[in-house]
Amino acid sequence: MVKGDKVMGIIFPNMHDEAISELTKLRTMASVPFGGRYRMIDFTLSELVGAGIDEVALVVKRNYVSLMDHLGSGREYDLARKRGGLKIFPPFGEAGTRAYKGKIEALNNIIGVIESSPCDTVVLSDSGIVSAIDYNDVFDQHVETGAQITAIYKKEVIGECSERDNIVFQVGEDKRVTGVYINEQPGVNANNSMWAYVIDKQWLLATIKDCMKKGLTNFEKDVLQRGISEVACYGYEYKGYLKRISSLKCYFDANLDLINKDSLKRLFTVHPVYTKVRDDAPVRYAIGSEAKNIIAADGCSIEGYVENSVLFRGVKIGKGSIVRNCVLMQDTVVGEGVVLENVICDKNVTVTDDKKLIGDESHPVFVGKRATV
Amino acid sequence: MKECIAMLLAGGQGSRLYALTQTMAKPAVYFGGKYRIIDFPLSNCVNSGVDTVGVLTQYQPLELNEYLGNGQPWDLDRLYGGVHVLPPYQTAKGSNWYKGTANAIYQNINFIERYEPKYVLILSGDHIYKMNYEKMLARHKEKGADCTIAVLDVPKEEASRFGIMTCEEGGRIVKFSEKPKNPDSTLASMGIYIFSWEKLKKYLVEDEEDPSSENDFGKNIIPKMLSRQEKLFAYNFEGYWKDVGTIDSLWEANMDLLNPAVPFDVWDNSWKIYSRTRNLPPHYVGGDAVVENSMVGEGCTVEGFVDFSVLFQSVTVERGATVRDSIVMPGSVIKKGANVQYAIIGENCVVEEGATVGQRPENMEDMDKWGIAVLGNGVKVAREVSVPSKAMIYADVTEDE
């Protein structure tokens, strides 16, 4: 890569779907709502668009209706283009084939698209992480080191939210990755992968073809781990805001962590974060309402008491209701005299008058999409 | 061809909003926590099935042009039709500014004729209301009218502020009087007209040839049509409508959004008001904040006291600051201990620590000196400085003043 090269983004929206099966029953990890008005994909796409990338392919596997609905033509991300732009690739259904296994197979499905793109460099990213990577900074390092792969990682202690699907890099002083470990034990301070790579396109194409011949499908295990000594792989340490959505509890905590000026600043001021526009009116706080320590998106209407909560677009909280430590997704309607504590409501949930739902901080109550309590 | 296209008069300077219209035309002025005034007629058009809108601009058009862009936020980016900005232009015979409302339409006859419309809807860009123009058009057709004028029944004591229509049974207009001293009707023109295009074109051409004419709809075209017994009908509109051409009315209309008793609801999803949105995170309300009976836009940080106020996007109200009965436009910062009451704070203003803007009427000795205080866009008010009630400020206020 040299400075100014064209870059293409490739995102895998279904990777890590299993981490929060409650929320991915009907959607991909990438379309899980997050942070009041976003979906997980918005953070990844905005990172790419923020670095001037204008060609992004999404390789989806299943449950992608909500994702397609959310992204539309890509216009809200400035990705509705004649050349490049946003493209969604469902599994390529030849008779007798199954949906792909592993990243290599998925990439092989769109190999023609990668080949014909004018780009020289490719960014691969999974879904399931909320971050604000400045890719221009990653590209600078990629150019400087002359890397074939630059793997992005965060220095952190492997713990509750960072344990799942972890890939740990051993990184030398010269930033060269000399070892790759999969499923490191909790408690270890490690260079934990953010499942995002900047890769030389020609090297990637050759590697995909080679792996397909050998029946290898797993990028991390078969390519990175086994072949680390044969490739110029460097590590990029990301120091910004990061949340891994690897369980319902992690999801809950990550949402509530945004009720904090510092978190908002670190996540939202690196580059704009784009999302689907819904044309809701600003939030209305009624007479007698009370709000402490919350974030709320447009379209909400608050008549009751709400504390330490994340309110997505169009949430209504009725008179005399008390909402504490809750994550209420789009269009949740809370009636009058309701008490909600440590509750996650999926989209379009209705909580009728005088109901009481109390979860524990360590085990929030989850109410599924369109349910009526 | 299109059955009906709209022409939106957006060239007005809005001189009575002075500090707020120094760098933008009145239709681009902010309203209601996230909107601009022009969002209301544009959204009404789209919601009424009118997909071709010519926006006539003249005064300070940059901000408005940029805001409208290709019309996509209003779903008005169309292959045939959509929104078009129409500034005055040069011709082989010379160039002319838009002399009056009728002249502005006259100069764009070519634009209108490209769509071969049967009807033309004339709108103005300084009113806040929700109206289904489709119903008005149906009425126009049903009556076989040449012109239909939307009217609002106003209280008798206010009638002398408006253009008043006197109608016979069935709604036919028999008399039009501009701001009459002794009104004989309470039906006020809302400045919304539907004309049958062939008829309007004839009158526009004729009006243009009359050197004594002011080329204005209200003053010239309508009286002339009436004098020739053309079929002019009133269309009764029932609902909220407000001309926001003055500081007081702009402030009141914003406050009306906070009043549950006022029948105007921007939260109603069946008649959405569209706007060009900024990419901002949800707003943040801190642990010590008090927010009551207010509207708060995205990207705001509220840690102080906010009551009966409208905060636009990215406004910051710091700890210990008070904002009451006020409107704070995008990006403004109200610092610690500052006090903003009965005020309109323009875009990107800074009210420094301990400064005061505006006064409560009950604290005034002389009510004649009371009024809404206004800060124009980008004004900075220095620490501990006090901006009096009714002031209209468009340059920074330093500690010496």
Tab-separated table of C-alpha atoms in Angstrom, chain B residues 118-285:
chain	number	residue	atom	x	y	z
B	118	LYS	CA	-53.582	22.479	-14.397
B	119	TYR	CA	-53.221	24.070	-10.976
B	120	VAL	CA	-50.539	26.015	-9.194
B	121	LEU	CA	-50.303	26.165	-5.418
B	122	ILE	CA	-48.721	29.361	-4.062
B	123	LEU	CA	-47.176	29.052	-0.600
B	124	SER	CA	-45.114	31.239	1.623
B	125	GLY	CA	-42.114	30.203	3.648
B	126	ASP	CA	-42.924	31.861	6.941
B	127	HIS	CA	-45.874	29.981	8.371
B	128	ILE	CA	-46.015	27.100	10.807
B	129	TYR	CA	-48.958	24.774	10.165
B	130	LYS	CA	-49.924	21.333	8.933
B	131	MET	CA	-52.333	21.294	6.028
B	132	ASN	CA	-53.473	18.789	3.461
B	133	TYR	CA	-53.348	20.701	0.182
B	134	GLU	CA	-54.974	17.753	-1.565
B	135	LYS	CA	-58.233	18.499	0.234
B	136	MET	CA	-57.993	22.141	-0.703
B	137	LEU	CA	-57.404	21.182	-4.320
B	138	ALA	CA	-60.404	18.855	-4.266
B	139	ARG	CA	-62.497	21.779	-3.055
B	140	HIS	CA	-61.063	24.022	-5.768
B	141	LYS	CA	-62.079	21.494	-8.436
B	142	GLU	CA	-65.481	20.849	-6.898
B	143	LYS	CA	-66.310	24.561	-6.978
B	144	GLY	CA	-64.879	25.045	-10.447
B	145	ALA	CA	-62.937	27.937	-8.963
B	146	ASP	CA	-60.370	30.128	-10.645
B	147	CYS	CA	-58.686	30.736	-7.338
B	148	THR	CA	-59.088	29.231	-3.883
B	149	ILE	CA	-57.670	31.025	-0.875
B	150	ALA	CA	-57.135	29.251	2.425
B	151	VAL	CA	-58.661	31.229	5.277
B	152	LEU	CA	-58.588	31.000	9.037
B	153	ASP	CA	-61.339	32.211	11.310
B	154	VAL	CA	-59.560	34.661	13.633
B	155	PRO	CA	-60.873	36.466	16.737
B	156	LYS	CA	-62.686	39.663	15.793
B	157	GLU	CA	-60.208	41.884	17.676
B	158	GLU	CA	-57.297	40.485	15.675
B	159	ALA	CA	-58.973	40.670	12.274
B	160	SER	CA	-57.570	44.086	11.467
B	161	ARG	CA	-54.043	42.623	11.365
B	162	PHE	CA	-54.853	40.359	8.415
B	163	GLY	CA	-56.133	40.366	4.874
B	164	ILE	CA	-59.842	39.735	5.424
B	165	MET	CA	-62.165	37.854	3.040
B	166	THR	CA	-65.870	38.524	2.967
B	167	CYS	CA	-67.763	35.563	1.587
B	168	GLU	CA	-71.297	34.819	0.519
B	169	GLU	CA	-72.960	31.526	1.328
B	170	GLY	CA	-71.095	28.691	-0.327
B	171	GLY	CA	-67.740	30.299	0.242
B	172	ARG	CA	-67.493	32.553	-2.781
B	173	ILE	CA	-65.377	35.605	-1.968
B	174	VAL	CA	-67.106	38.907	-2.614
B	175	LYS	CA	-64.703	41.265	-0.978
B	176	PHE	CA	-61.090	41.360	0.047
B	177	SER	CA	-59.789	44.028	2.406
B	178	GLU	CA	-56.165	44.279	3.483
B	179	LYS	CA	-55.889	45.033	7.215
B	180	PRO	CA	-59.328	46.674	7.493
B	181	LYS	CA	-60.048	49.047	10.386
B	182	ASN	CA	-63.600	47.801	10.745
B	183	PRO	CA	-63.594	44.238	9.485
B	184	ASP	CA	-66.947	42.868	8.329
B	185	SER	CA	-65.665	39.295	8.461
B	186	THR	CA	-63.205	37.298	10.543
B	187	LEU	CA	-61.890	35.081	7.755
B	188	ALA	CA	-58.193	35.884	7.385
B	189	SER	CA	-56.120	34.944	4.356
B	190	MET	CA	-53.337	32.478	5.215
B	191	GLY	CA	-51.319	33.406	2.129
B	192	ILE	CA	-52.009	30.006	0.576
B	193	TYR	CA	-53.570	30.085	-2.892
B	194	ILE	CA	-54.523	27.528	-5.496
B	195	PHE	CA	-54.964	28.983	-8.965
B	196	SER	CA	-56.099	27.375	-12.153
B	197	TRP	CA	-52.917	27.926	-14.101
B	198	GLU	CA	-54.344	29.270	-17.366
B	199	LYS	CA	-56.262	31.923	-15.481
B	200	LEU	CA	-53.338	32.895	-13.263
B	201	LYS	CA	-50.988	33.121	-16.221
B	202	LYS	CA	-53.338	35.533	-17.950
B	203	TYR	CA	-53.465	37.782	-14.891
B	204	LEU	CA	-49.701	37.602	-14.312
B	205	VAL	CA	-48.978	38.725	-17.851
B	206	GLU	CA	-51.504	41.510	-17.605
B	207	ASP	CA	-50.233	42.622	-14.206
B	208	GLU	CA	-46.679	42.733	-15.519
B	209	GLU	CA	-47.737	45.167	-18.222
B	210	ASP	CA	-49.232	47.540	-15.674
B	211	PRO	CA	-46.434	49.871	-14.549
B	212	SER	CA	-48.438	51.113	-11.562
B	213	SER	CA	-48.812	47.626	-10.134
B	214	GLU	CA	-46.726	46.453	-7.176
B	215	ASN	CA	-46.886	42.952	-8.672
B	216	ASP	CA	-48.215	41.501	-5.439
B	217	PHE	CA	-50.840	38.781	-5.036
B	218	GLY	CA	-52.662	40.373	-2.139
B	219	LYS	CA	-52.500	43.935	-3.384
B	220	ASN	CA	-52.934	43.485	-7.127
B	221	ILE	CA	-53.812	40.068	-8.506
B	222	ILE	CA	-56.583	39.104	-6.074
B	223	PRO	CA	-58.362	42.529	-6.150
B	224	LYS	CA	-58.228	42.541	-9.934
B	225	MET	CA	-59.669	39.065	-10.215
B	226	LEU	CA	-62.440	40.011	-7.779
B	227	SER	CA	-63.267	43.177	-9.713
B	228	ARG	CA	-63.813	41.064	-12.828
B	229	GLN	CA	-66.107	38.607	-11.068
B	230	GLU	CA	-63.736	35.673	-11.400
B	231	LYS	CA	-64.662	32.713	-9.233
B	232	LEU	CA	-62.686	33.078	-6.027
B	233	PHE	CA	-63.509	30.777	-3.146
B	234	ALA	CA	-62.421	30.646	0.455
B	235	TYR	CA	-61.240	27.341	1.870
B	236	ASN	CA	-61.779	27.161	5.609
B	237	PHE	CA	-58.812	25.752	7.431
B	238	GLU	CA	-59.304	24.486	10.930
B	239	GLY	CA	-56.170	23.830	12.863
B	240	TYR	CA	-53.033	25.457	14.075
B	241	TRP	CA	-51.489	28.174	11.902
B	242	LYS	CA	-49.007	30.788	12.915
B	243	ASP	CA	-47.152	33.485	11.049
B	244	VAL	CA	-43.692	33.531	12.626
B	245	GLY	CA	-42.546	36.801	11.101
B	246	THR	CA	-41.849	38.598	14.377
B	247	ILE	CA	-39.700	37.800	17.388
B	248	ASP	CA	-42.760	37.538	19.615
B	249	SER	CA	-44.662	35.237	17.281
B	250	LEU	CA	-41.583	33.071	16.679
B	251	TRP	CA	-41.111	32.712	20.425
B	252	GLU	CA	-44.816	32.028	20.983
B	253	ALA	CA	-45.028	29.419	18.242
B	254	ASN	CA	-42.077	27.545	19.747
B	255	MET	CA	-43.693	27.698	23.172
B	256	ASP	CA	-46.964	26.450	21.675
B	257	LEU	CA	-45.198	23.135	20.994
B	258	LEU	CA	-44.754	22.747	24.750
B	259	ASN	CA	-48.368	23.459	25.534
B	260	PRO	CA	-50.491	20.301	25.574
B	261	ALA	CA	-53.593	22.458	25.098
B	262	VAL	CA	-52.414	23.743	21.694
B	263	PRO	CA	-53.578	21.403	18.943
B	264	PHE	CA	-50.261	21.214	17.109
B	265	ASP	CA	-48.355	17.987	17.358
B	266	VAL	CA	-44.997	17.436	15.660
B	267	TRP	CA	-44.815	13.979	17.246
B	268	ASP	CA	-47.730	12.741	15.115
B	269	ASN	CA	-46.327	10.072	12.798
B	270	SER	CA	-49.215	10.284	10.355
B	271	TRP	CA	-48.124	13.749	9.203
B	272	LYS	CA	-44.381	13.819	9.683
B	273	ILE	CA	-42.383	16.988	9.410
B	274	TYR	CA	-39.211	16.176	7.522
B	275	SER	CA	-35.940	18.004	7.880
B	276	ARG	CA	-32.298	17.649	6.958
B	277	THR	CA	-30.846	15.950	9.991
B	278	ARG	CA	-27.373	16.143	11.428
B	279	ASN	CA	-25.570	13.013	12.503
B	280	LEU	CA	-25.652	13.447	16.228
B	281	PRO	CA	-25.796	11.051	19.137
B	282	PRO	CA	-28.787	11.000	21.514
B	283	HIS	CA	-28.836	13.878	23.958
B	284	TYR	CA	-27.421	13.501	27.442
B	285	VAL	CA	-29.141	14.607	30.629
